[in-house]
Amino acid sequence: NELTVERASSFSLEIEGEGARQLPRDKTNLVVKGVEAAYKYIEQEVPVLRYWTLNRIPFAKGMGSSSAAIVSGILAGLALAGFNLQVKNEEELLQIATNIEGHPDNVAPCIYGGFQLGIHNGSRWWTDRVDMPQGLMCVVFCPDHATETREARQVLKDQIALQDAIFNCGRVAVLVAAFATNNMDWLRNGTEDALHQEQRAPIHPHLKPLINPSPLETFVKAALDAGAHGACLSGAGPAVIAFTSGRCGDVIAQNASERAEFSVAEAFLAAADEIQCPGHVLITKPVEHGGYIVSETQKMDPENRRSRIHYVQD
């Protein structure tokens, strides 16, 4: 996603791309909340601002669009105020973002990039990076229908069976080990779940074949049969994500037979068409960087050495 913020005489918020019809254009928008949180943290008044967003992350699909909005707003607020935060040790930026989102699951990778583990250590939110295998690709089936994360949380059980807790603890360990050791074969088991996919099936009609296998190809089985290493619900859904490997350099220039992502994408669409679930597939790759300031508008002053130094991050 892209966010442009500048001082103005009156508040305005323009939205293009994903979620443009559904997202609020007032101060309840999470981008604005992020900017306000940054100014509150540094104990400054928020100036009157004009916002423009270009959203590329699908909205309400379980892909972290809310976290992207929050983090982009915080970064914009800090840039406008000319204020820096401590990222190492106390992880101040993470604390601000998590206080809005409620957990670090998505805001941590939005800040730092890559694969992040996050917990509350009793005094603050803490996160650290897990190495990702080279050549990893993500294939995401995005149904046309959306699901609010709040609704998806309400269907989860307050109590879980001991055997289900043991099952998921083991799968989480295998998932992290698969990424950390570049053993993609472990992802088949590492992406298995006993705590949320079955519970969320009633609000995800396209997942019912996944929970109650039928003659129709299920999304996960279809992806695995097409060459994916693992597949599962993306976040709270409704998107379904599969992991493939083999990317080397630019995928447009690389021989497609060296990779499986296109076959997996076609398998997703075939499974969706069989159960009449309209949608599309996104093929993407993980990145090691999180959100960043593309540019700050400032005038060149030959007498000011600092004004002659520019970061180029895009």
PDB file of N, CA and C in Angstrom, residues 49 71 106 115 121 128 142 158 162 249 301-302 309-310:
ATOM      1  N   LEU A  49      -4.478  17.667   8.194  1.00  0.00           N
ATOM      2  CA  LEU A  49      -3.764  16.909   7.171  1.00  0.00           C
ATOM      3  C   LEU A  49      -4.689  16.470   6.041  1.00  0.00           C
ATOM      4  N   VAL A  71       0.322   0.833  10.487  1.00  0.00           N
ATOM      5  CA  VAL A  71       1.765   1.086  10.466  1.00  0.00           C
ATOM      6  C   VAL A  71       2.105   2.228   9.515  1.00  0.00           C
ATOM      7  N   ASN A 106       0.404  -9.221  12.659  1.00  0.00           N
ATOM      8  CA  ASN A 106       0.573  -8.594  11.353  1.00  0.00           C
ATOM      9  C   ASN A 106       1.342  -7.282  11.405  1.00  0.00           C
ATOM     10  N   PHE A 115       9.359 -12.873   8.174  1.00  0.00           N
ATOM     11  CA  PHE A 115       8.587 -13.777   9.035  1.00  0.00           C
ATOM     12  C   PHE A 115       8.916 -13.410  10.470  1.00  0.00           C
ATOM     13  N   ASN A 121       5.898 -10.333  26.630  1.00  0.00           N
ATOM     14  CA  ASN A 121       6.814 -10.969  27.592  1.00  0.00           C
ATOM     15  C   ASN A 121       6.515 -10.610  29.039  1.00  0.00           C
ATOM     16  N   ASP A 128      10.795 -11.109  16.987  1.00  0.00           N
ATOM     17  CA  ASP A 128      12.097 -11.411  16.396  1.00  0.00           C
ATOM     18  C   ASP A 128      11.863 -12.129  15.075  1.00  0.00           C
ATOM     19  N   CYS A 142      -8.216 -15.382  -3.310  1.00  0.00           N
ATOM     20  CA  CYS A 142      -9.022 -14.348  -2.665  1.00  0.00           C
ATOM     21  C   CYS A 142     -10.466 -14.443  -3.150  1.00  0.00           C
ATOM     22  N   ASP A 158     -14.125 -20.493  23.480  1.00  0.00           N
ATOM     23  CA  ASP A 158     -13.443 -19.938  24.649  1.00  0.00           C
ATOM     24  C   ASP A 158     -12.530 -20.973  25.292  1.00  0.00           C
ATOM     25  N   LEU A 162      -7.512 -30.398  25.189  1.00  0.00           N
ATOM     26  CA  LEU A 162      -6.074 -30.560  25.410  1.00  0.00           C
ATOM     27  C   LEU A 162      -5.398 -31.136  24.173  1.00  0.00           C
ATOM     28  N   GLY A 249      15.635 -15.311  -9.282  1.00  0.00           N
ATOM     29  CA  GLY A 249      15.617 -14.108 -10.091  1.00  0.00           C
ATOM     30  C   GLY A 249      14.189 -13.682 -10.381  1.00  0.00           C
ATOM     31  N   ASP A 301      19.408  23.142   0.625  1.00  0.00           N
ATOM     32  CA  ASP A 301      20.070  24.352   1.120  1.00  0.00           C
ATOM     33  C   ASP A 301      21.576  24.117   1.085  1.00  0.00           C
ATOM     34  N   PRO A 302      22.286  24.772   0.168  1.00  0.00           N
ATOM     35  CA  PRO A 302      23.741  24.553   0.048  1.00  0.00           C
ATOM     36  C   PRO A 302      24.493  24.802   1.350  1.00  0.00           C
ATOM     37  N   ILE A 309      21.647  15.487   2.123  1.00  0.00           N
ATOM     38  CA  ILE A 309      21.676  14.021   2.294  1.00  0.00           C
ATOM     39  C   ILE A 309      20.257  13.482   2.126  1.00  0.00           C
ATOM     40  N   HIS A 310      20.065  12.528   1.231  1.00  0.00           N
ATOM     41  CA  HIS A 310      18.737  11.997   0.943  1.00  0.00           C
ATOM     42  C   HIS A 310      18.752  10.463   1.002  1.00  0.00           C
TER      43      HIS A 310
END
